[in-house]
Short mmCIF file of C-alpha atoms in Angstrom, two decimals:
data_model
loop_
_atom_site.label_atom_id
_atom_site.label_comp_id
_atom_site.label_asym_id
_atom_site.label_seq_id
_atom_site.Cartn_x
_atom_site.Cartn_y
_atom_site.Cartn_z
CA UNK Z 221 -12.59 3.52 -23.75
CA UNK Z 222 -10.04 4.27 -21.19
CA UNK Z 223 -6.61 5.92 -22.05
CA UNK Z 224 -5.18 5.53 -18.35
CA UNK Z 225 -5.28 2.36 -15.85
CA UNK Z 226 -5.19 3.39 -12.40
CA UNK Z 227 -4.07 -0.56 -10.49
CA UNK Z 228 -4.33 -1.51 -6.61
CA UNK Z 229 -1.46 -3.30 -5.89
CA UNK Z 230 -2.30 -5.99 -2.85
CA UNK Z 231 -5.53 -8.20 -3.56
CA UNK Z 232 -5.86 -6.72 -7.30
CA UNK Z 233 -2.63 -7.64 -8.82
CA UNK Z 234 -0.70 -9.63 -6.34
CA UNK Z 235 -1.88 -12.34 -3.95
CA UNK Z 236 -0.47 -11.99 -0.53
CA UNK Z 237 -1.17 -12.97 2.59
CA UNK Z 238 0.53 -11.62 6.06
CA UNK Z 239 0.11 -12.22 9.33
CA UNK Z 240 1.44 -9.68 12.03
CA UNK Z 241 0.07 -11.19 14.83
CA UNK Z 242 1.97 -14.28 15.48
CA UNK Z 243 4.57 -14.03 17.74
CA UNK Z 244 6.95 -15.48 16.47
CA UNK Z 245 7.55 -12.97 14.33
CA UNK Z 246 7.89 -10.05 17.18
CA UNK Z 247 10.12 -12.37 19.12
CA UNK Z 248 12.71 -12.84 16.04
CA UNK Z 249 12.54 -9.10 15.54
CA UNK Z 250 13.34 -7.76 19.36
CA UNK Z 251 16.53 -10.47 18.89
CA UNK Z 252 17.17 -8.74 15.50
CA UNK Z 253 17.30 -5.23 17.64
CA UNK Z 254 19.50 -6.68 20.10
CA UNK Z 255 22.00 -8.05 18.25
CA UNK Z 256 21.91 -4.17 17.23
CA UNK Z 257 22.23 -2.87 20.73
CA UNK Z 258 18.23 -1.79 20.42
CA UNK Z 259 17.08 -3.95 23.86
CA UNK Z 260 13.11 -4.95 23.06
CA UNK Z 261 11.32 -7.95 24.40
CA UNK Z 262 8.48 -9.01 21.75
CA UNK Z 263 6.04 -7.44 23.40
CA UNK Z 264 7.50 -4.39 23.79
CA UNK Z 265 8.57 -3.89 20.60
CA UNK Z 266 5.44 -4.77 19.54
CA UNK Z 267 3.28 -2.96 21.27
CA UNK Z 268 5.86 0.25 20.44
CA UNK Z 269 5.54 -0.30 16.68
CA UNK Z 270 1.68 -0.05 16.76
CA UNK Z 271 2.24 3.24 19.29
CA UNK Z 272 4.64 4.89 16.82
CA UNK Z 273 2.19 4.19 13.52
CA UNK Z 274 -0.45 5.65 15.47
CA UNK Z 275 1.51 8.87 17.00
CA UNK Z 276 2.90 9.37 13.17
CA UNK Z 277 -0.82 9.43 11.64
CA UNK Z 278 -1.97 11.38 14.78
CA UNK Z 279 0.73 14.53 14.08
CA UNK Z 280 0.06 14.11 10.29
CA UNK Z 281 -3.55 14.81 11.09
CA UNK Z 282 -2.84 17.62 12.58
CA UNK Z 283 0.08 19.69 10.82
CA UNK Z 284 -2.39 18.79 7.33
CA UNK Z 285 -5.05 20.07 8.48
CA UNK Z 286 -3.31 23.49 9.49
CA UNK Z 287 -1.91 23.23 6.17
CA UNK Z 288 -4.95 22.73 3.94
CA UNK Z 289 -7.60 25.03 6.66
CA UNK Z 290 -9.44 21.87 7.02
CA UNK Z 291 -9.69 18.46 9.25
CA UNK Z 292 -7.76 15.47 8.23
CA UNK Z 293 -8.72 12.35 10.32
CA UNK Z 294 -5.96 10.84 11.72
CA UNK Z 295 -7.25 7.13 9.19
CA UNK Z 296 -6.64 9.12 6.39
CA UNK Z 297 -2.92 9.78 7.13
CA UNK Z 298 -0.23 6.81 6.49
CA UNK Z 299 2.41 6.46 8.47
CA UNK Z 300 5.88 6.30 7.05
CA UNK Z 301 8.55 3.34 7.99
CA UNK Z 302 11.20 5.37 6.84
CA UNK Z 303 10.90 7.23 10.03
CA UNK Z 304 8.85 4.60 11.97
CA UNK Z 305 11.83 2.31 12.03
CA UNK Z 306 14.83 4.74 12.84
CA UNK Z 307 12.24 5.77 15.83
CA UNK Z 308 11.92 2.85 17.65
CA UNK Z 309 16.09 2.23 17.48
CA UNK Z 310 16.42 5.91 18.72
CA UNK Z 311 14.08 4.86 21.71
CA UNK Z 312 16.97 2.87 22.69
CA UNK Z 313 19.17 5.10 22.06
CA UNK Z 314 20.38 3.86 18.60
CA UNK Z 315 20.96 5.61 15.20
CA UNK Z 316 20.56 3.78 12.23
CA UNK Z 317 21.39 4.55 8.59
CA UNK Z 318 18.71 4.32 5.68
CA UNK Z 319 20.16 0.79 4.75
CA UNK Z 320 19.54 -0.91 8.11
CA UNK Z 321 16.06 0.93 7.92
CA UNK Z 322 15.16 -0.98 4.53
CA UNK Z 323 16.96 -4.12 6.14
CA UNK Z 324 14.52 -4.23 9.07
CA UNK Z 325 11.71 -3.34 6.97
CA UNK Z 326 12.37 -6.44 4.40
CA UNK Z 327 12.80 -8.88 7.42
CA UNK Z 328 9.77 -7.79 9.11
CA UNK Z 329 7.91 -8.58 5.92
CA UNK Z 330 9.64 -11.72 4.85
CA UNK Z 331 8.63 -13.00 8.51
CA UNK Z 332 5.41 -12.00 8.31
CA UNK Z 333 4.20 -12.71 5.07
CA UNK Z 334 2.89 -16.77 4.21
CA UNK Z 335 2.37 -15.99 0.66
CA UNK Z 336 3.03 -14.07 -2.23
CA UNK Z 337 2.11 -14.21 -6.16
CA UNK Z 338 0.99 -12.50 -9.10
CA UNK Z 339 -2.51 -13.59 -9.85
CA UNK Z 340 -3.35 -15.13 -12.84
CA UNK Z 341 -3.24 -12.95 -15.65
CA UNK Z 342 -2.30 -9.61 -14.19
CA UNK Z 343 1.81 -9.54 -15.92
CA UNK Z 344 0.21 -10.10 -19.24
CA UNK Z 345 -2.35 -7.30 -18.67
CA UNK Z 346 0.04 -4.90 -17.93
CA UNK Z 347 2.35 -5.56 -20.68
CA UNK Z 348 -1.06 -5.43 -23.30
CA UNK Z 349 -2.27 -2.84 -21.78
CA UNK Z 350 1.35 -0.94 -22.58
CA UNK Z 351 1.48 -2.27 -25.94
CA UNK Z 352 -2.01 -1.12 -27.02
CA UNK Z 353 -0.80 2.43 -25.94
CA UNK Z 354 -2.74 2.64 -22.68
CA UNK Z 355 -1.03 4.70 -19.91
CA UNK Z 356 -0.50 2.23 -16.57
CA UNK Z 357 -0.27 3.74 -13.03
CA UNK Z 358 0.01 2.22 -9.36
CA UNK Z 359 -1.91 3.79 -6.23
CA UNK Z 360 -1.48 1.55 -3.79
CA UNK Z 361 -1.69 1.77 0.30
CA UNK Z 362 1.31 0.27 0.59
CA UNK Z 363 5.38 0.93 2.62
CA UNK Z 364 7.76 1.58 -0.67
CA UNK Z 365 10.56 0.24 1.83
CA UNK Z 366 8.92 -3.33 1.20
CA UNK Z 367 6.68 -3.25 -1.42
CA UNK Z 368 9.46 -2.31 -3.87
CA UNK Z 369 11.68 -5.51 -3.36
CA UNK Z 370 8.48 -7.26 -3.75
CA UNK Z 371 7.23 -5.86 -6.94
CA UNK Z 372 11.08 -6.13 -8.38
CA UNK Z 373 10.66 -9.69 -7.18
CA UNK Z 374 7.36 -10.42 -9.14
CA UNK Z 375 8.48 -8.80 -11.93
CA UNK Z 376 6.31 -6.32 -12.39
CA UNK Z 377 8.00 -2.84 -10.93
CA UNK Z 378 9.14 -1.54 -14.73
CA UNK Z 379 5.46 -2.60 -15.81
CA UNK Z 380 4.05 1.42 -14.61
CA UNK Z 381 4.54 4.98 -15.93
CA UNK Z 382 4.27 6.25 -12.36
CA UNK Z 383 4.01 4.71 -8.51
CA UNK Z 384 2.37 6.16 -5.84
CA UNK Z 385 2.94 4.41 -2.59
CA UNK Z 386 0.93 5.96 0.76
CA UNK Z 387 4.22 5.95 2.74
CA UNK Z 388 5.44 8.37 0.43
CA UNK Z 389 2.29 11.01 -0.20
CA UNK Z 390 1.14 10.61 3.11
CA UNK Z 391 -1.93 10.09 2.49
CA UNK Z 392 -4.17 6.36 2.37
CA UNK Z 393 -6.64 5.59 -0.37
CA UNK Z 394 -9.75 6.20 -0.31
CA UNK Z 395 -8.74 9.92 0.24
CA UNK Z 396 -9.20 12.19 -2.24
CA UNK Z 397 -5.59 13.98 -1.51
CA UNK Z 398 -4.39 10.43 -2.46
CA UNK Z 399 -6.14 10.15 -5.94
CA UNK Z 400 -5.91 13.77 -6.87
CA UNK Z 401 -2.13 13.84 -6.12
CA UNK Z 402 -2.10 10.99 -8.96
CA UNK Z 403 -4.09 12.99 -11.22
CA UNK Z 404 -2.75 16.37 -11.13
CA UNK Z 405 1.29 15.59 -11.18
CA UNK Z 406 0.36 13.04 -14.05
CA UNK Z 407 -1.89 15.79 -16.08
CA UNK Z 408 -4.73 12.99 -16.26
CA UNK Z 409 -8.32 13.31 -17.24
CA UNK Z 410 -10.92 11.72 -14.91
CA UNK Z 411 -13.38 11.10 -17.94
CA UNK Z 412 -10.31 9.00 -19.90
CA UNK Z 413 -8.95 7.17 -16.28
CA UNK Z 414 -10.27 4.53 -15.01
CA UNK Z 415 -9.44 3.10 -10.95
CA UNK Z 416 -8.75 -0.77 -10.88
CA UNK Z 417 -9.01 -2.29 -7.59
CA UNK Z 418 -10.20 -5.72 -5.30
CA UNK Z 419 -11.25 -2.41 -2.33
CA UNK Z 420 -15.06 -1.19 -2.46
CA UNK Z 421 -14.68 1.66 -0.26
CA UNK Z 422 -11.12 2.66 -1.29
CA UNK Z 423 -10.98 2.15 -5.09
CA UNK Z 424 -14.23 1.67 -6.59
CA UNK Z 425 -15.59 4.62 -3.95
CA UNK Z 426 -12.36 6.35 -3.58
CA UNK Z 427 -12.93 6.50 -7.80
CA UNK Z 428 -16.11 7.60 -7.84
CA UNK Z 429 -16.02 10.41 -5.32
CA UNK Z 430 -12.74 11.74 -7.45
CA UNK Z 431 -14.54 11.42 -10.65
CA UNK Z 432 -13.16 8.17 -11.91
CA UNK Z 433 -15.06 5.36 -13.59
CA UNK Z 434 -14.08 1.99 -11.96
CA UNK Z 435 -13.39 -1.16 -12.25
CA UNK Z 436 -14.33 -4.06 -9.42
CA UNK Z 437 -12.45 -7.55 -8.78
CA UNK Z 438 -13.30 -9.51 -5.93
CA UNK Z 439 -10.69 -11.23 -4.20
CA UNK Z 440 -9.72 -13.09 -0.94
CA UNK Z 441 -8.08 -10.15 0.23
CA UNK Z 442 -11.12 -7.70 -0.32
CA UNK Z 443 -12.95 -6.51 2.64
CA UNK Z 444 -16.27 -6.96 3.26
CA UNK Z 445 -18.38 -5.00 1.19
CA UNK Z 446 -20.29 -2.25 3.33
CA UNK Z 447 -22.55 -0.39 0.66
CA UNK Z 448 -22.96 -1.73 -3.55
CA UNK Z 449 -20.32 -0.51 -5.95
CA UNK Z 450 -21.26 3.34 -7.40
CA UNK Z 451 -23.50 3.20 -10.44
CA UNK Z 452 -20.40 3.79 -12.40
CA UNK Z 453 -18.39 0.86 -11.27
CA UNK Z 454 -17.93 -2.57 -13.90
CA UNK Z 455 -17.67 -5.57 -11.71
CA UNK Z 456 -15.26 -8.73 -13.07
CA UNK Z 457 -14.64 -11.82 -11.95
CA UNK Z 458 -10.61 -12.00 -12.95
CA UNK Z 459 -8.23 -9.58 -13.61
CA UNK Z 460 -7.63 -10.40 -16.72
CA UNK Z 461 -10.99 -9.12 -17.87
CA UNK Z 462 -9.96 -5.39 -17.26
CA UNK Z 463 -8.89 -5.41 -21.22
CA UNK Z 464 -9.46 -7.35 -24.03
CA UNK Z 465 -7.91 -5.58 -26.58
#
């Protein structure tokens, strides 16, 4: 039915699970900014990360909505780590290059995160899904710094015509700059696309509200479900029921 397959990346394809709360993991990363000359406690640094993420979504809001003549909420914006990082070393008076950016970033998640896989079924989706023809994209709310190791890691990076990380557009699902920057650099057709996600709000939604059939998998990582799906929304149990051909 569907001649493009729009994927979620975190609770649709791959099973993770972080935590950025424990301490531990602030406390190992204010040492990994000293040894650096970048002088944080772990509360500092923590409590400067969340500032910076917020003051970077903040300013997008803004200049966007000069841009475009309209308002942009601030939770629609992503912030970037390829400038959040390099910020919170210049605080301290430290430049870093892009390589110590993507080296902080990759710590930060390897501390934080307590598991990662591929769920069952989704490599062997993508690969039919490829060999039957069927265009493949990623729109995912994710940091390309870290979520590219990862996906080169599970094996599945080569598996898409196109990526579209929110650290790069700007932009968070479900907002319809997101999808529609998707759609128009890719040339695709709503009616022959089709949004695959574990998110109500931001994929099957997000979809809907951009034209897009979608597909619904629940997952651990899925958030509580604050409305039913849209009317044009298929609901499946594993991922591996998105195709059968």
């Amino acid at each position: 039915m569907y001649q493009n397959y729009i994927f979620d990346l975190y609770g649709t394809l791959v099973d993770i699970h972080t935590n950025e709360q424990k301490r531990y993991l602030w406390e190992k990363m204010a040492l990994y900014m000293r040894f650096q000359g970048a002088e944080y406690t772990a509360s500092e640094l923590r409590q400067a990360y969340y500032e910076k993420i917020k003051e970077q979504k903040n300013e997008k809001s803004v200049i966007i909505s000069a841009k475009l003549g309209i308002h942009v909420q601030p939770e629609e914006t992503e912030a970037s780590f390829e400038r959040l990082i390099p910020d919170l070393y210049l605080a301290k008076g430290i430049s870093i290059s892009e390589e110590k950016a993507v080296d902080w970033a990759v710590m930060f998640r390897t501390i934080s995160m307590e598991h990662l896989s591929l769920y069952e079924g989704a490599a062997e989706l993508l690969v039919r899904l490829r060999e039957n023809g069927k265009k493949v994209y990623l729109l995912s709310n994710a940091q390309r710094l870290f979520t590219e190791p990862e996906m080169r890691a599970l094996g599945i990076y080569d598996s898409f015509d196109a990526i579209y990380y929110s650290s790069d557009a700007g932009f968070m699902k479900p907002s319809p700059h997101f999808y529609q920057k998707l759609l128009k650099e890719q040339g695709l057709s709503p009616a022959q696309s089709v949004m695959v996600g574990n998110d109500d709000k931001a994929d099957a939604w997000g979809a809907h509200d951009n034209g897009l059939d979608s597909i619904y998998v629940y997952t651990r990582q899925s958030p509580r479900m604050e409305s039913p799906l849209p009317a044009n929304c298929q609901k499946i149990n594993e991922i591996s029921e998105v195709f059968e051909g």
